[in-house]
PDB file of C-alpha atoms in Angstrom:
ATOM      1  CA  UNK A   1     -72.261 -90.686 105.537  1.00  0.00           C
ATOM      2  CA  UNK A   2     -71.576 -92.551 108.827  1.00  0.00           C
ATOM      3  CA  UNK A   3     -69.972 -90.775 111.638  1.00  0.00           C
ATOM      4  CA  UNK A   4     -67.728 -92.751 113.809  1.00  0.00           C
ATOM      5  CA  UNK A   5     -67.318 -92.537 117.658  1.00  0.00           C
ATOM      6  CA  UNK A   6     -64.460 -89.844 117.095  1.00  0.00           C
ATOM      7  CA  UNK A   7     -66.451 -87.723 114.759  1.00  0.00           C
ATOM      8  CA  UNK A   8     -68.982 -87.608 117.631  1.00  0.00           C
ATOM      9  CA  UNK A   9     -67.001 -87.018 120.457  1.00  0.00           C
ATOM     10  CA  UNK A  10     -65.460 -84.061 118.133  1.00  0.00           C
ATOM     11  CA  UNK A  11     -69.095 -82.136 117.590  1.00  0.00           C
ATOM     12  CA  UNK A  12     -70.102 -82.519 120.669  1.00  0.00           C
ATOM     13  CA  UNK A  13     -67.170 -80.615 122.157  1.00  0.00           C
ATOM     14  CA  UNK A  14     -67.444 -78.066 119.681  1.00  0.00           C
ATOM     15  CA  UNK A  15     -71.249 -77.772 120.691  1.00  0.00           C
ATOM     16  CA  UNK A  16     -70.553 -77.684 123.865  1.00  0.00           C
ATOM     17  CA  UNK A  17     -67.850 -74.733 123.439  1.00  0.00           C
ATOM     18  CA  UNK A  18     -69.904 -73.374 121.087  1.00  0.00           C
ATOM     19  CA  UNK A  19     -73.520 -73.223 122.966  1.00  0.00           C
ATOM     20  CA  UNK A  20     -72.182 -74.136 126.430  1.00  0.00           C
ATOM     21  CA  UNK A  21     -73.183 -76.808 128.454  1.00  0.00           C
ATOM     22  CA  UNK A  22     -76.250 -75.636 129.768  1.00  0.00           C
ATOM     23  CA  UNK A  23     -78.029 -75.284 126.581  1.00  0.00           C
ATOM     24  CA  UNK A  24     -76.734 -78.290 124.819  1.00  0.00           C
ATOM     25  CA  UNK A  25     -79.517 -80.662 126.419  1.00  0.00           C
ATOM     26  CA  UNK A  26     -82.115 -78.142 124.554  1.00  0.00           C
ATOM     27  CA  UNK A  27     -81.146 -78.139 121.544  1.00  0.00           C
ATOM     28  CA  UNK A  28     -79.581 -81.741 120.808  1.00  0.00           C
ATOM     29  CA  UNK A  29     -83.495 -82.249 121.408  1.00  0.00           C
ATOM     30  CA  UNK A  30     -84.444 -79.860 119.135  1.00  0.00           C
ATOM     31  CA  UNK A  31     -82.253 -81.084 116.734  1.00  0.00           C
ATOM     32  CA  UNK A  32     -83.497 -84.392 117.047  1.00  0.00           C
ATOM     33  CA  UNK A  33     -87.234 -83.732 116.895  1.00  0.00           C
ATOM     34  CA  UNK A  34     -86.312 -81.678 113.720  1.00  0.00           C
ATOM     35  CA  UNK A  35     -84.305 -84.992 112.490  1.00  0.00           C
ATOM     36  CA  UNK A  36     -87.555 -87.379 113.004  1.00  0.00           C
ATOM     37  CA  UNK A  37     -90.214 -85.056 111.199  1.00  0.00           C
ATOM     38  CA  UNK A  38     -87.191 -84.785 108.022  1.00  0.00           C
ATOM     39  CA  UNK A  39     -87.328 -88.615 108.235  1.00  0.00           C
ATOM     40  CA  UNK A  40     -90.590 -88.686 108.355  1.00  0.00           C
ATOM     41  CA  UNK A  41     -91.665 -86.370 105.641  1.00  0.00           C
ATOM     42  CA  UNK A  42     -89.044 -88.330 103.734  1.00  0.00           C
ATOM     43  CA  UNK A  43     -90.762 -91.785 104.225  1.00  0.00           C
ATOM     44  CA  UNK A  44     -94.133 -90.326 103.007  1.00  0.00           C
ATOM     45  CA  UNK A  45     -92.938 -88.190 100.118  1.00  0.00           C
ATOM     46  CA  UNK A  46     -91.042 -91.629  99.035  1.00  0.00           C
ATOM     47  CA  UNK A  47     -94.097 -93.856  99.708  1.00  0.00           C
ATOM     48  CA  UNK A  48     -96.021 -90.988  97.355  1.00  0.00           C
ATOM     49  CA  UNK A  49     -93.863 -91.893  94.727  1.00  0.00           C
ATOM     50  CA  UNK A  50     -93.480 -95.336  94.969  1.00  0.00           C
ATOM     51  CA  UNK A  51     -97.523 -95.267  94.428  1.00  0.00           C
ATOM     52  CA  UNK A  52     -97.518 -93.280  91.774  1.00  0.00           C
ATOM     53  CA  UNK A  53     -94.862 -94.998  89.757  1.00  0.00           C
ATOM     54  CA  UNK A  54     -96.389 -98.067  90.578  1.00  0.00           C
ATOM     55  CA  UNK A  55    -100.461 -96.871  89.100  1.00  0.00           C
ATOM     56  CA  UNK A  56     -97.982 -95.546  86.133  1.00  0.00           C
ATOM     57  CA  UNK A  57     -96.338 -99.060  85.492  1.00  0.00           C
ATOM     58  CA  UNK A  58     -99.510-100.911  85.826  1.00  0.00           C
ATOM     59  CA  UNK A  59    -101.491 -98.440  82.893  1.00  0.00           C
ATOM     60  CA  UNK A  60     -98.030 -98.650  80.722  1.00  0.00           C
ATOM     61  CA  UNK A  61     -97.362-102.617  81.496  1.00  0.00           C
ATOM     62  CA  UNK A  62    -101.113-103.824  79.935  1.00  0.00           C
ATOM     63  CA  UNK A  63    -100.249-101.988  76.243  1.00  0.00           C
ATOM     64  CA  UNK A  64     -96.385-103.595  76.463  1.00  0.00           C
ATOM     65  CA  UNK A  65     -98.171-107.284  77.617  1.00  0.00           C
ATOM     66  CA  UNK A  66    -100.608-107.524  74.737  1.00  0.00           C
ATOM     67  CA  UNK A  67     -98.155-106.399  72.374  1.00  0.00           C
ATOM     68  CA  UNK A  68     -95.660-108.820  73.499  1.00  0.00           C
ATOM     69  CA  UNK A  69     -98.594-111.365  72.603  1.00  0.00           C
ATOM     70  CA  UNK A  70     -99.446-110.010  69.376  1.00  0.00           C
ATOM     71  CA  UNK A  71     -95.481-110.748  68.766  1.00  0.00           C
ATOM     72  CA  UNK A  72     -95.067-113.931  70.541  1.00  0.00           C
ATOM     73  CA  UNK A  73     -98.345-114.757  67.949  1.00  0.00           C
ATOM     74  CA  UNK A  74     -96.929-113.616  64.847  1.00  0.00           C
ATOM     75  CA  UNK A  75     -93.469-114.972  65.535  1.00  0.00           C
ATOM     76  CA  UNK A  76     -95.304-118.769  65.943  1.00  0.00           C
ATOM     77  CA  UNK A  77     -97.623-118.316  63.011  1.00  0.00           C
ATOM     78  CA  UNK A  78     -93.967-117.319  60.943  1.00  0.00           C
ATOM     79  CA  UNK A  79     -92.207-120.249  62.487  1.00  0.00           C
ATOM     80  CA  UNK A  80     -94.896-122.674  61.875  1.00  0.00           C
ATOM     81  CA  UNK A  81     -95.359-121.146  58.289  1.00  0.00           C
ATOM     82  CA  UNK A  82     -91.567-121.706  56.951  1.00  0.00           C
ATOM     83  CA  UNK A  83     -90.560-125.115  59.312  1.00  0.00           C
ATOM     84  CA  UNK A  84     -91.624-127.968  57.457  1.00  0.00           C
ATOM     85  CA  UNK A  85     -89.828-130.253  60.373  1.00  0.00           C
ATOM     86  CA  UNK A  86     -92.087-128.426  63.169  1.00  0.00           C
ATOM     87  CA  UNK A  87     -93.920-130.027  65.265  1.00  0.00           C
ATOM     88  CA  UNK A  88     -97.696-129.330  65.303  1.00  0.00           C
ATOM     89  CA  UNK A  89     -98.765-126.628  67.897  1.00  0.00           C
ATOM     90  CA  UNK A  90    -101.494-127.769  70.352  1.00  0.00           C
ATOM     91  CA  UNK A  91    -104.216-125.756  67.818  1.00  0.00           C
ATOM     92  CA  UNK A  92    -103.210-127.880  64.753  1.00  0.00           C
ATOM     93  CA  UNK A  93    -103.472-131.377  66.790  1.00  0.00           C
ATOM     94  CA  UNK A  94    -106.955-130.171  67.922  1.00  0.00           C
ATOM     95  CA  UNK A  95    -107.729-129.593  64.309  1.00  0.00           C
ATOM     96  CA  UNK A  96    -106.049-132.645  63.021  1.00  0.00           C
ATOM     97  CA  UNK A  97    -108.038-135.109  65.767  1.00  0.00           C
ATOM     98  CA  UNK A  98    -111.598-133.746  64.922  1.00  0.00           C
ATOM     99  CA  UNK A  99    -112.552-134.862  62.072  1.00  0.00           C
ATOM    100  CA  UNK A 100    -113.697-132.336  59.344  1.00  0.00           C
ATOM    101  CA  UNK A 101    -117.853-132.124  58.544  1.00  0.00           C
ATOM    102  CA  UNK A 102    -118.523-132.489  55.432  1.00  0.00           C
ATOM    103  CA  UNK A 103    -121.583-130.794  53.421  1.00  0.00           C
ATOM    104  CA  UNK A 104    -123.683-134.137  51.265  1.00  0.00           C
ATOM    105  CA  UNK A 105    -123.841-133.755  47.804  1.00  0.00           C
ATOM    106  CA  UNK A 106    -127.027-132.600  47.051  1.00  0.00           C
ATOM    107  CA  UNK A 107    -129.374-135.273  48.096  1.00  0.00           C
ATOM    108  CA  UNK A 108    -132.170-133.532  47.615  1.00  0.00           C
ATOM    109  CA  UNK A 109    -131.895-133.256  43.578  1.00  0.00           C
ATOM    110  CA  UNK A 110    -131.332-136.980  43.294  1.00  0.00           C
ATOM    111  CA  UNK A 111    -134.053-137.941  45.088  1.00  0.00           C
ATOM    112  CA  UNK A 112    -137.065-136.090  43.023  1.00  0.00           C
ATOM    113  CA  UNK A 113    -134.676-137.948  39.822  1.00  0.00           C
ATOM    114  CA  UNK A 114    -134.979-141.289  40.977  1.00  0.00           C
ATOM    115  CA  UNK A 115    -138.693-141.233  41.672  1.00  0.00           C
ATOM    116  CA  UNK A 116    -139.449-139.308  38.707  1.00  0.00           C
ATOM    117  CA  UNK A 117    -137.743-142.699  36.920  1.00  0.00           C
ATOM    118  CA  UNK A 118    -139.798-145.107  38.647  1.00  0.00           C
ATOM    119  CA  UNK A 119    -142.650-143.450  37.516  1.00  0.00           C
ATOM    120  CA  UNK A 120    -141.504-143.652  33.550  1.00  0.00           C
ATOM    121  CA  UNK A 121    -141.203-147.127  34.022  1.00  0.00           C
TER     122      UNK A 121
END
């Protein structure tokens, strides 16, 4: 609500009818000191909440993030599953490039074989 210069003029010759010119000084003064500490209460009680609300984001917004990775996850791993035409993800070139150990076929058995032959012969 914005008051205009009319609207002023108005109250203040109703104060001044009202209270009389003599006390008017006192208690526009009054009624501004009692303005500032309304503000002022106001600014705090809103900075209150703004903290609050903003400790209460932060412990609800971890929970929502990871989930939102667990589905971001699953919704790749789906995607990658049924597209044939996909291209490889950054995981399956890194297993694709390295190339895969593999295990010897028992080299130990066929060495006690072939010097248990030598020895027949």
């Amino acid at each position: 609500m914005k008051l205009g210069f009319a609207e002023i003029l108005v109250v203040l010759i109703v104060a001044m009818l009202v209270i009389g010119p003599d006390k008017l000084p006192y208690y526009t003064r009054n009624a501004g000191k009692a303005l500032q500490s309304f503000r002022k209460a106001l600014n705090e009680t809103t900075e209150e909440v703004r903290e609050t609300l903003d400790e209460t984001a932060g412990d609800i917004m971890e929970p929502v993030q990871e989930l939102r990775n667990l589905q971001k996850d699953v919704t790749d791993t789906v995607k990658d599953a049924f597209d044939p035409f996909a291209k490889p993800t950054q995981k399956q070139k890194t297993e694709e490039s390295s190339p895969a150990q593999e295990t010897p076929a028992e080299p130990a058995e066929a060495a006690p074989a072939e010097a248990e032959g030598q020895r027949e012969s």
